[in-house]
Amino acid sequence: MDRLTEVTTPDGLVLDVTDTGPLDGTPVVLLHGFPERATSWRLVAPLLHERGLRTFAVDQRGYAPRARPRGRRAYRLKNLADDAGAVVAAVRAATGQPVHVAGHDWGAAVAWAVAARPGLVASLTALSVPHPAAFVRSFTRSDQARRSWYMGFFQLPRVPEALARSAGGPLESLLARTGMTTPELARFRAEVVETGALTGALGWYRALPLAPPRVGRVRVPTTMVWSDGDDAIGRAAAEGCEDFVVGEYELVVLGGVTHWIPTQAPEAAAEAIAARVRGDLETQTDEEQQ
């Protein structure tokens, strides 16, 4: 059985895939967020392998070198979900098994959109970012608009890119304030800024005014993982997800963890994903994870 190394999207882009773990393991597609790449799962994936899962970490549109279209319209959530749907289909064809999906940050938004499409995935684990409808609704019910001010800033053409030119500059300072560590910032510079991926990564934000995300209710078993040290996403948005899931749902709250769950709490992330895949949630029920 061969490893899956790339997937072609419906519009002809090529996404790179890191396929690791036991070849006969239950397949899980891992979707990264901003401003990271598939390597953001590097600490989580081995823990999932130990639990019998096979992981497919994807460099998504804007990040993968052969998938960087010009223009913000190419980065609408529908396109991103179409990409992920193509990955899921390729994984299902390669393994012959139902496919589970997990995403962090923007990858979670894409995962919600994919999971809302009937018949694509067997389960969803979303880290940090809630269902898009819960997120939008939280703007009128909490301080989420204040937390999300940077989304407006990212709409400015060329300015965020200019602020990222120097190591330790304003953009890295912004990321550091959200809890990104010095090694994580160095990886951001090496994998996103220096490879020319930043404009494509920002395209995900810049496409929002063109097509606000509309995602239906999710009908597959779902876990939402939120950390109480997250400066970008508030509790109201996380707790609101339940209204947009039909069927089995779990909210896991991690105590004392920042937004960057896969790199800073990999064991908790792996356990939440594995528990959802297994359908074994006894130890995850509404508890504060320390």
PDB file of C-alpha atoms in Angstrom:
ATOM      1  CA  MET A   1       0.000   0.000   0.000  1.00  0.00           C
ATOM      2  CA  ASP A   2       1.515   3.304  -1.111  1.00  0.00           C
ATOM      3  CA  ARG A   3       1.638   6.489   0.905  1.00  0.00           C
ATOM      4  CA  LEU A   4      -0.446   9.426  -0.272  1.00  0.00           C
ATOM      5  CA  THR A   5       1.849  12.389  -1.022  1.00  0.00           C
ATOM      6  CA  GLU A   6      -0.337  14.833  -2.950  1.00  0.00           C
ATOM      7  CA  VAL A   7      -3.928  15.546  -3.946  1.00  0.00           C
ATOM      8  CA  THR A   8      -5.181  17.550  -6.920  1.00  0.00           C
ATOM      9  CA  THR A   9      -8.067  19.898  -6.121  1.00  0.00           C
ATOM     10  CA  PRO A  10     -11.178  20.301  -8.308  1.00  0.00           C
ATOM     11  CA  ASP A  11      -9.636  23.425  -9.896  1.00  0.00           C
ATOM     12  CA  GLY A  12      -6.290  21.800 -10.627  1.00  0.00           C
ATOM     13  CA  LEU A  13      -4.117  22.903  -7.693  1.00  0.00           C
ATOM     14  CA  VAL A  14      -1.814  20.389  -6.011  1.00  0.00           C
ATOM     15  CA  LEU A  15      -1.805  20.040  -2.233  1.00  0.00           C
ATOM     16  CA  ASP A  16       1.038  18.278  -0.436  1.00  0.00           C
ATOM     17  CA  VAL A  17       0.077  15.559   2.041  1.00  0.00           C
ATOM     18  CA  THR A  18       2.138  14.010   4.837  1.00  0.00           C
ATOM     19  CA  ASP A  19       0.804  10.481   5.259  1.00  0.00           C
ATOM     20  CA  THR A  20       2.201   8.793   8.381  1.00  0.00           C
ATOM     21  CA  GLY A  21       1.274   6.151  10.915  1.00  0.00           C
ATOM     22  CA  PRO A  22       0.161   2.524  10.569  1.00  0.00           C
ATOM     23  CA  LEU A  23      -0.932   1.729   7.008  1.00  0.00           C
ATOM     24  CA  ASP A  24      -3.970  -0.146   8.296  1.00  0.00           C
ATOM     25  CA  GLY A  25      -4.829   2.548  10.853  1.00  0.00           C
ATOM     26  CA  THR A  26      -8.070   4.486  10.953  1.00  0.00           C
ATOM     27  CA  PRO A  27      -7.547   7.512   8.657  1.00  0.00           C
ATOM     28  CA  VAL A  28      -7.689  11.049  10.027  1.00  0.00           C
ATOM     29  CA  VAL A  29      -7.191  14.144   7.856  1.00  0.00           C
ATOM     30  CA  LEU A  30      -5.447  16.971   9.741  1.00  0.00           C
ATOM     31  CA  LEU A  31      -6.034  20.568   8.591  1.00  0.00           C
ATOM     32  CA  HIS A  32      -3.712  23.319   9.837  1.00  0.00           C
ATOM     33  CA  GLY A  33      -4.551  26.935  10.570  1.00  0.00           C
ATOM     34  CA  PHE A  34      -3.002  30.390  10.151  1.00  0.00           C
ATOM     35  CA  PRO A  35      -0.096  31.027  10.030  1.00  0.00           C
ATOM     36  CA  GLU A  36       1.153  27.439  10.134  1.00  0.00           C
ATOM     37  CA  ARG A  37       1.523  24.511   7.790  1.00  0.00           C
ATOM     38  CA  ALA A  38       1.103  20.748   8.059  1.00  0.00           C
ATOM     39  CA  THR A  39       4.057  20.615  10.449  1.00  0.00           C
ATOM     40  CA  SER A  40       1.849  22.173  13.124  1.00  0.00           C
ATOM     41  CA  TRP A  41       0.649  18.573  13.691  1.00  0.00           C
ATOM     42  CA  ARG A  42       4.175  17.198  14.151  1.00  0.00           C
ATOM     43  CA  LEU A  43       3.707  16.604  17.899  1.00  0.00           C
ATOM     44  CA  VAL A  44       0.129  15.363  17.662  1.00  0.00           C
ATOM     45  CA  ALA A  45       0.525  12.892  14.799  1.00  0.00           C
ATOM     46  CA  PRO A  46       2.896  10.455  16.575  1.00  0.00           C
ATOM     47  CA  LEU A  47       0.526  10.325  19.543  1.00  0.00           C
ATOM     48  CA  LEU A  48      -2.323   9.449  17.197  1.00  0.00           C
ATOM     49  CA  HIS A  49      -0.193   6.742  15.588  1.00  0.00           C
ATOM     50  CA  GLU A  50       0.316   5.189  19.029  1.00  0.00           C
ATOM     51  CA  ARG A  51      -3.477   5.046  19.278  1.00  0.00           C
ATOM     52  CA  GLY A  52      -3.775   3.157  15.990  1.00  0.00           C
ATOM     53  CA  LEU A  53      -4.630   6.081  13.718  1.00  0.00           C
ATOM     54  CA  ARG A  54      -3.116   6.913  10.327  1.00  0.00           C
ATOM     55  CA  THR A  55      -2.768  10.661   9.758  1.00  0.00           C
ATOM     56  CA  PHE A  56      -2.863  12.757   6.610  1.00  0.00           C
ATOM     57  CA  ALA A  57      -1.591  16.270   7.367  1.00  0.00           C
ATOM     58  CA  VAL A  58      -2.255  18.658   4.483  1.00  0.00           C
ATOM     59  CA  ASP A  59      -0.483  21.788   3.293  1.00  0.00           C
ATOM     60  CA  GLN A  60      -3.551  23.694   2.199  1.00  0.00           C
ATOM     61  CA  ARG A  61      -4.316  26.247  -0.507  1.00  0.00           C
ATOM     62  CA  GLY A  62      -2.064  29.288  -0.306  1.00  0.00           C
ATOM     63  CA  TYR A  63       0.571  27.350   1.639  1.00  0.00           C
ATOM     64  CA  ALA A  64       1.450  24.431  -0.656  1.00  0.00           C
ATOM     65  CA  PRO A  65       3.897  25.670  -3.345  1.00  0.00           C
ATOM     66  CA  ARG A  66       1.749  24.300  -6.193  1.00  0.00           C
ATOM     67  CA  ALA A  67      -1.489  25.712  -4.775  1.00  0.00           C
ATOM     68  CA  ARG A  68      -1.045  29.479  -4.546  1.00  0.00           C
ATOM     69  CA  PRO A  69      -3.571  31.092  -6.882  1.00  0.00           C
ATOM     70  CA  ARG A  70      -3.611  34.858  -7.248  1.00  0.00           C
ATOM     71  CA  GLY A  71      -6.520  36.971  -6.101  1.00  0.00           C
ATOM     72  CA  ARG A  72      -8.521  36.725  -2.911  1.00  0.00           C
ATOM     73  CA  ARG A  73     -11.596  35.226  -4.593  1.00  0.00           C
ATOM     74  CA  ALA A  74      -9.713  31.936  -4.886  1.00  0.00           C
ATOM     75  CA  TYR A  75      -9.592  31.670  -1.083  1.00  0.00           C
ATOM     76  CA  ARG A  76     -13.313  31.636  -0.293  1.00  0.00           C
ATOM     77  CA  LEU A  77     -14.371  29.034   2.253  1.00  0.00           C
ATOM     78  CA  LYS A  78     -16.191  27.072  -0.454  1.00  0.00           C
ATOM     79  CA  ASN A  79     -12.912  26.626  -2.345  1.00  0.00           C
ATOM     80  CA  LEU A  80     -11.087  25.615   0.831  1.00  0.00           C
ATOM     81  CA  ALA A  81     -13.800  23.087   1.679  1.00  0.00           C
ATOM     82  CA  ASP A  82     -13.741  21.740  -1.886  1.00  0.00           C
ATOM     83  CA  ASP A  83      -9.991  21.194  -1.455  1.00  0.00           C
ATOM     84  CA  ALA A  84     -10.462  19.340   1.813  1.00  0.00           C
ATOM     85  CA  GLY A  85     -13.281  17.313   0.300  1.00  0.00           C
ATOM     86  CA  ALA A  86     -10.904  16.218  -2.460  1.00  0.00           C
ATOM     87  CA  VAL A  87      -8.370  15.145   0.167  1.00  0.00           C
ATOM     88  CA  VAL A  88     -11.013  13.159   2.047  1.00  0.00           C
ATOM     89  CA  ALA A  89     -12.082  11.442  -1.180  1.00  0.00           C
ATOM     90  CA  ALA A  90      -8.462  10.579  -2.023  1.00  0.00           C
ATOM     91  CA  VAL A  91      -7.846   9.188   1.463  1.00  0.00           C
ATOM     92  CA  ARG A  92     -11.016   7.121   1.328  1.00  0.00           C
ATOM     93  CA  ALA A  93      -9.964   5.731  -2.070  1.00  0.00           C
ATOM     94  CA  ALA A  94      -6.464   4.936  -0.781  1.00  0.00           C
ATOM     95  CA  THR A  95      -7.549   3.281   2.455  1.00  0.00           C
ATOM     96  CA  GLY A  96     -10.992   1.895   1.739  1.00  0.00           C
ATOM     97  CA  GLN A  97     -12.129   3.219   5.123  1.00  0.00           C
ATOM     98  CA  PRO A  98     -14.390   5.995   6.414  1.00  0.00           C
ATOM     99  CA  VAL A  99     -12.374   9.161   7.040  1.00  0.00           C
ATOM    100  CA  HIS A 100     -12.319  11.379  10.125  1.00  0.00           C
ATOM    101  CA  VAL A 101     -11.281  15.035  10.062  1.00  0.00           C
ATOM    102  CA  ALA A 102      -9.638  17.331  12.598  1.00  0.00           C
ATOM    103  CA  GLY A 103      -8.706  20.961  12.140  1.00  0.00           C
ATOM    104  CA  HIS A 104      -7.134  23.785  14.102  1.00  0.00           C
ATOM    105  CA  ASP A 105      -7.786  27.525  13.712  1.00  0.00           C
ATOM    106  CA  TRP A 106      -8.696  28.180  10.049  1.00  0.00           C
ATOM    107  CA  GLY A 107      -8.312  24.455   9.493  1.00  0.00           C
ATOM    108  CA  ALA A 108     -11.144  23.989  11.982  1.00  0.00           C
ATOM    109  CA  ALA A 109     -13.358  26.360   9.980  1.00  0.00           C
ATOM    110  CA  VAL A 110     -12.657  24.282   6.872  1.00  0.00           C
ATOM    111  CA  ALA A 111     -13.294  21.081   8.822  1.00  0.00           C
ATOM    112  CA  TRP A 112     -16.690  22.385   9.995  1.00  0.00           C
ATOM    113  CA  ALA A 113     -17.601  23.158   6.377  1.00  0.00           C
ATOM    114  CA  VAL A 114     -16.518  19.709   5.188  1.00  0.00           C
ATOM    115  CA  ALA A 115     -18.313  17.941   8.032  1.00  0.00           C
ATOM    116  CA  ALA A 116     -21.532  19.771   7.154  1.00  0.00           C
ATOM    117  CA  ARG A 117     -21.498  18.181   3.697  1.00  0.00           C
ATOM    118  CA  PRO A 118     -23.450  14.915   3.799  1.00  0.00           C
ATOM    119  CA  GLY A 119     -21.552  11.659   3.500  1.00  0.00           C
ATOM    120  CA  LEU A 120     -18.002  13.014   3.452  1.00  0.00           C
ATOM    121  CA  VAL A 121     -16.537  12.367   6.913  1.00  0.00           C
ATOM    122  CA  ALA A 122     -17.230  10.019   9.799  1.00  0.00           C
ATOM    123  CA  SER A 123     -16.487  12.511  12.602  1.00  0.00           C
ATOM    124  CA  LEU A 124     -15.154  15.987  13.316  1.00  0.00           C
ATOM    125  CA  THR A 125     -12.758  17.328  15.936  1.00  0.00           C
ATOM    126  CA  ALA A 126     -12.428  21.123  15.814  1.00  0.00           C
ATOM    127  CA  LEU A 127      -9.656  22.816  17.776  1.00  0.00           C
ATOM    128  CA  SER A 128      -9.963  26.476  18.829  1.00  0.00           C
ATOM    129  CA  VAL A 129     -12.278  27.785  16.095  1.00  0.00           C
ATOM    130  CA  PRO A 130     -16.023  27.155  16.405  1.00  0.00           C
ATOM    131  CA  HIS A 131     -18.727  26.556  13.839  1.00  0.00           C
ATOM    132  CA  PRO A 132     -18.787  29.668  11.603  1.00  0.00           C
ATOM    133  CA  ALA A 133     -22.383  30.456  12.524  1.00  0.00           C
ATOM    134  CA  ALA A 134     -21.586  30.270  16.243  1.00  0.00           C
ATOM    135  CA  PHE A 135     -18.582  32.496  15.655  1.00  0.00           C
ATOM    136  CA  VAL A 136     -20.601  35.157  13.814  1.00  0.00           C
ATOM    137  CA  ARG A 137     -23.398  35.044  16.388  1.00  0.00           C
ATOM    138  CA  SER A 138     -20.916  35.578  19.219  1.00  0.00           C
ATOM    139  CA  PHE A 139     -20.058  39.039  17.840  1.00  0.00           C
ATOM    140  CA  THR A 140     -23.389  40.315  19.215  1.00  0.00           C
ATOM    141  CA  ARG A 141     -23.297  38.320  22.467  1.00  0.00           C
ATOM    142  CA  SER A 142     -19.754  38.758  23.748  1.00  0.00           C
ATOM    143  CA  ASP A 143     -16.451  40.553  23.265  1.00  0.00           C
ATOM    144  CA  GLN A 144     -15.632  38.494  20.177  1.00  0.00           C
ATOM    145  CA  ALA A 145     -15.550  41.532  17.863  1.00  0.00           C
ATOM    146  CA  ARG A 146     -12.784  43.042  20.001  1.00  0.00           C
ATOM    147  CA  ARG A 147     -10.860  39.776  19.951  1.00  0.00           C
ATOM    148  CA  SER A 148     -11.134  39.575  16.157  1.00  0.00           C
ATOM    149  CA  TRP A 149      -9.884  43.093  15.317  1.00  0.00           C
ATOM    150  CA  TYR A 150      -6.925  41.649  13.408  1.00  0.00           C
ATOM    151  CA  MET A 151      -9.258  40.290  10.723  1.00  0.00           C
ATOM    152  CA  GLY A 152      -9.895  43.877   9.642  1.00  0.00           C
ATOM    153  CA  PHE A 153      -6.194  44.659   9.727  1.00  0.00           C
ATOM    154  CA  PHE A 154      -5.442  41.688   7.460  1.00  0.00           C
ATOM    155  CA  GLN A 155      -7.720  43.202   4.796  1.00  0.00           C
ATOM    156  CA  LEU A 156      -5.117  45.893   4.104  1.00  0.00           C
ATOM    157  CA  PRO A 157      -3.228  45.116   0.890  1.00  0.00           C
ATOM    158  CA  ARG A 158       0.536  44.558   1.274  1.00  0.00           C
ATOM    159  CA  VAL A 159       0.724  46.085   4.776  1.00  0.00           C
ATOM    160  CA  PRO A 160       0.792  42.816   6.797  1.00  0.00           C
ATOM    161  CA  GLU A 161       3.350  41.418   4.360  1.00  0.00           C
ATOM    162  CA  ALA A 162       5.527  44.495   4.827  1.00  0.00           C
ATOM    163  CA  LEU A 163       5.313  44.156   8.602  1.00  0.00           C
ATOM    164  CA  ALA A 164       6.494  40.543   8.324  1.00  0.00           C
ATOM    165  CA  ARG A 165       9.713  41.343   6.464  1.00  0.00           C
ATOM    166  CA  SER A 166      11.904  41.611   9.520  1.00  0.00           C
ATOM    167  CA  ALA A 167      12.337  38.920  12.143  1.00  0.00           C
ATOM    168  CA  GLY A 168      10.883  40.093  15.427  1.00  0.00           C
ATOM    169  CA  GLY A 169       8.840  42.753  13.613  1.00  0.00           C
ATOM    170  CA  PRO A 170       5.275  43.911  14.262  1.00  0.00           C
ATOM    171  CA  LEU A 171       3.542  40.855  12.822  1.00  0.00           C
ATOM    172  CA  GLU A 172       5.622  38.464  14.894  1.00  0.00           C
ATOM    173  CA  SER A 173       4.981  40.639  17.947  1.00  0.00           C
ATOM    174  CA  LEU A 174       1.244  40.298  17.319  1.00  0.00           C
ATOM    175  CA  LEU A 175       1.557  36.521  17.119  1.00  0.00           C
ATOM    176  CA  ALA A 176       3.704  36.446  20.247  1.00  0.00           C
ATOM    177  CA  ARG A 177       0.963  38.274  22.159  1.00  0.00           C
ATOM    178  CA  THR A 178      -1.412  35.425  21.321  1.00  0.00           C
ATOM    179  CA  GLY A 179       0.971  32.944  22.946  1.00  0.00           C
ATOM    180  CA  MET A 180       3.180  31.812  20.069  1.00  0.00           C
ATOM    181  CA  THR A 181       6.589  30.821  21.403  1.00  0.00           C
ATOM    182  CA  THR A 182       9.958  31.841  19.985  1.00  0.00           C
ATOM    183  CA  PRO A 183      10.490  28.470  18.230  1.00  0.00           C
ATOM    184  CA  GLU A 184       6.984  28.663  16.760  1.00  0.00           C
ATOM    185  CA  LEU A 185       7.672  32.167  15.454  1.00  0.00           C
ATOM    186  CA  ALA A 186      10.901  30.924  13.868  1.00  0.00           C
ATOM    187  CA  ARG A 187       8.966  28.153  12.133  1.00  0.00           C
ATOM    188  CA  PHE A 188       6.409  30.698  10.893  1.00  0.00           C
ATOM    189  CA  ARG A 189       9.216  32.751   9.375  1.00  0.00           C
ATOM    190  CA  ALA A 190      10.915  29.731   7.788  1.00  0.00           C
ATOM    191  CA  GLU A 191       7.800  27.968   6.506  1.00  0.00           C
ATOM    192  CA  VAL A 192       5.449  30.819   5.650  1.00  0.00           C
ATOM    193  CA  VAL A 193       7.276  34.122   5.226  1.00  0.00           C
ATOM    194  CA  GLU A 194      10.500  32.903   3.603  1.00  0.00           C
ATOM    195  CA  THR A 195       8.706  30.460   1.285  1.00  0.00           C
ATOM    196  CA  GLY A 196       6.390  33.144  -0.099  1.00  0.00           C
ATOM    197  CA  ALA A 197       3.246  31.654   1.415  1.00  0.00           C
ATOM    198  CA  LEU A 198       2.143  34.639   3.501  1.00  0.00           C
ATOM    199  CA  THR A 199       0.039  36.387   0.860  1.00  0.00           C
ATOM    200  CA  GLY A 200      -1.840  33.182   0.105  1.00  0.00           C
ATOM    201  CA  ALA A 201      -2.328  32.560   3.822  1.00  0.00           C
ATOM    202  CA  LEU A 202      -3.740  36.058   4.258  1.00  0.00           C
ATOM    203  CA  GLY A 203      -6.007  35.428   1.292  1.00  0.00           C
ATOM    204  CA  TRP A 204      -8.199  33.298   3.537  1.00  0.00           C
ATOM    205  CA  TYR A 205      -9.029  36.432   5.550  1.00  0.00           C
ATOM    206  CA  ARG A 206      -9.202  38.724   2.534  1.00  0.00           C
ATOM    207  CA  ALA A 207     -11.836  36.538   0.882  1.00  0.00           C
ATOM    208  CA  LEU A 208     -14.244  36.894   3.810  1.00  0.00           C
ATOM    209  CA  PRO A 209     -15.901  40.137   2.601  1.00  0.00           C
ATOM    210  CA  LEU A 210     -16.535  38.546  -0.807  1.00  0.00           C
ATOM    211  CA  ALA A 211     -18.395  35.533   0.544  1.00  0.00           C
ATOM    212  CA  PRO A 212     -19.181  35.389   4.264  1.00  0.00           C
ATOM    213  CA  PRO A 213     -18.983  31.719   5.312  1.00  0.00           C
ATOM    214  CA  ARG A 214     -22.296  29.902   5.342  1.00  0.00           C
ATOM    215  CA  VAL A 215     -22.074  26.456   6.852  1.00  0.00           C
ATOM    216  CA  GLY A 216     -25.035  24.249   7.650  1.00  0.00           C
ATOM    217  CA  ARG A 217     -25.613  22.109  10.704  1.00  0.00           C
ATOM    218  CA  VAL A 218     -23.199  19.252  11.247  1.00  0.00           C
ATOM    219  CA  ARG A 219     -24.735  15.805  11.586  1.00  0.00           C
ATOM    220  CA  VAL A 220     -21.656  13.677  12.297  1.00  0.00           C
ATOM    221  CA  PRO A 221     -20.294  13.065  15.825  1.00  0.00           C
ATOM    222  CA  THR A 222     -18.375  16.205  16.781  1.00  0.00           C
ATOM    223  CA  THR A 223     -15.957  17.422  19.437  1.00  0.00           C
ATOM    224  CA  MET A 224     -15.100  21.096  19.931  1.00  0.00           C
ATOM    225  CA  VAL A 225     -11.850  21.726  21.852  1.00  0.00           C
ATOM    226  CA  TRP A 226     -11.363  25.233  23.245  1.00  0.00           C
ATOM    227  CA  SER A 227      -8.662  26.563  25.560  1.00  0.00           C
ATOM    228  CA  ASP A 228      -9.383  29.189  28.202  1.00  0.00           C
ATOM    229  CA  GLY A 229      -6.121  31.023  27.447  1.00  0.00           C
ATOM    230  CA  ASP A 230      -7.198  31.705  23.863  1.00  0.00           C
ATOM    231  CA  ASP A 231      -7.007  35.439  23.124  1.00  0.00           C
ATOM    232  CA  ALA A 232      -8.541  35.068  19.658  1.00  0.00           C
ATOM    233  CA  ILE A 233     -11.665  33.015  20.447  1.00  0.00           C
ATOM    234  CA  GLY A 234     -13.898  33.626  23.451  1.00  0.00           C
ATOM    235  CA  ARG A 235     -15.921  31.166  25.479  1.00  0.00           C
ATOM    236  CA  ALA A 236     -19.261  32.322  24.037  1.00  0.00           C
ATOM    237  CA  ALA A 237     -18.229  31.342  20.525  1.00  0.00           C
ATOM    238  CA  ALA A 238     -17.021  27.937  21.677  1.00  0.00           C
ATOM    239  CA  GLU A 239     -20.088  27.205  23.779  1.00  0.00           C
ATOM    240  CA  GLY A 240     -22.379  28.243  20.935  1.00  0.00           C
ATOM    241  CA  CYS A 241     -21.282  25.358  18.702  1.00  0.00           C
ATOM    242  CA  GLU A 242     -23.750  22.959  20.254  1.00  0.00           C
ATOM    243  CA  ASP A 243     -26.636  24.774  18.538  1.00  0.00           C
ATOM    244  CA  PHE A 244     -25.199  23.884  15.133  1.00  0.00           C
ATOM    245  CA  VAL A 245     -24.541  20.177  15.670  1.00  0.00           C
ATOM    246  CA  VAL A 246     -27.298  17.618  15.263  1.00  0.00           C
ATOM    247  CA  GLY A 247     -26.465  14.483  17.190  1.00  0.00           C
ATOM    248  CA  GLU A 248     -23.516  13.505  19.346  1.00  0.00           C
ATOM    249  CA  TYR A 249     -21.497  16.520  20.500  1.00  0.00           C
ATOM    250  CA  GLU A 250     -18.853  17.239  23.098  1.00  0.00           C
ATOM    251  CA  LEU A 251     -17.140  20.419  24.291  1.00  0.00           C
ATOM    252  CA  VAL A 252     -13.684  19.917  25.818  1.00  0.00           C
ATOM    253  CA  VAL A 253     -12.183  22.887  27.669  1.00  0.00           C
ATOM    254  CA  LEU A 254      -8.433  22.981  28.203  1.00  0.00           C
ATOM    255  CA  GLY A 255      -7.287  24.976  31.190  1.00  0.00           C
ATOM    256  CA  GLY A 256      -4.227  27.217  30.997  1.00  0.00           C
ATOM    257  CA  VAL A 257      -3.553  26.669  27.272  1.00  0.00           C
ATOM    258  CA  THR A 258      -3.248  29.381  24.621  1.00  0.00           C
ATOM    259  CA  HIS A 259      -4.739  29.350  21.126  1.00  0.00           C
ATOM    260  CA  TRP A 260      -1.946  27.109  19.792  1.00  0.00           C
ATOM    261  CA  ILE A 261      -3.309  23.780  21.000  1.00  0.00           C
ATOM    262  CA  PRO A 262      -1.558  21.335  18.617  1.00  0.00           C
ATOM    263  CA  THR A 263       1.936  22.562  19.504  1.00  0.00           C
ATOM    264  CA  GLN A 264       1.395  23.512  23.147  1.00  0.00           C
ATOM    265  CA  ALA A 265      -1.020  20.786  24.291  1.00  0.00           C
ATOM    266  CA  PRO A 266      -0.410  17.936  21.834  1.00  0.00           C
ATOM    267  CA  GLU A 267      -1.363  15.158  24.262  1.00  0.00           C
ATOM    268  CA  ALA A 268      -4.733  16.765  24.995  1.00  0.00           C
ATOM    269  CA  ALA A 269      -5.300  17.371  21.286  1.00  0.00           C
ATOM    270  CA  ALA A 270      -4.447  13.778  20.419  1.00  0.00           C
ATOM    271  CA  GLU A 271      -6.658  12.365  23.148  1.00  0.00           C
ATOM    272  CA  ALA A 272      -9.622  14.492  22.028  1.00  0.00           C
ATOM    273  CA  ILE A 273      -9.198  13.403  18.400  1.00  0.00           C
ATOM    274  CA  ALA A 274      -8.703   9.742  19.292  1.00  0.00           C
ATOM    275  CA  ALA A 275     -11.659   9.750  21.673  1.00  0.00           C
ATOM    276  CA  ARG A 276     -13.883  11.208  18.985  1.00  0.00           C
ATOM    277  CA  VAL A 277     -12.698   8.683  16.411  1.00  0.00           C
ATOM    278  CA  ARG A 278     -13.304   5.855  18.891  1.00  0.00           C
ATOM    279  CA  GLY A 279     -16.576   7.314  20.070  1.00  0.00           C
ATOM    280  CA  ASP A 280     -15.189   6.845  23.578  1.00  0.00           C
ATOM    281  CA  LEU A 281     -15.867  10.089  25.451  1.00  0.00           C
ATOM    282  CA  GLU A 282     -16.236   9.050  29.071  1.00  0.00           C
ATOM    283  CA  THR A 283     -13.130  10.952  30.171  1.00  0.00           C
ATOM    284  CA  GLN A 284     -13.831  14.026  28.086  1.00  0.00           C
ATOM    285  CA  THR A 285     -17.256  15.103  29.317  1.00  0.00           C
ATOM    286  CA  ASP A 286     -17.335  18.822  30.014  1.00  0.00           C
ATOM    287  CA  GLU A 287     -14.237  18.717  32.156  1.00  0.00           C
ATOM    288  CA  GLU A 288     -11.526  21.273  32.583  1.00  0.00           C
ATOM    289  CA  GLN A 289      -8.352  19.704  31.186  1.00  0.00           C
ATOM    290  CA  GLN A 290      -5.321  20.829  33.173  1.00  0.00           C
TER     291      GLN A 290
END
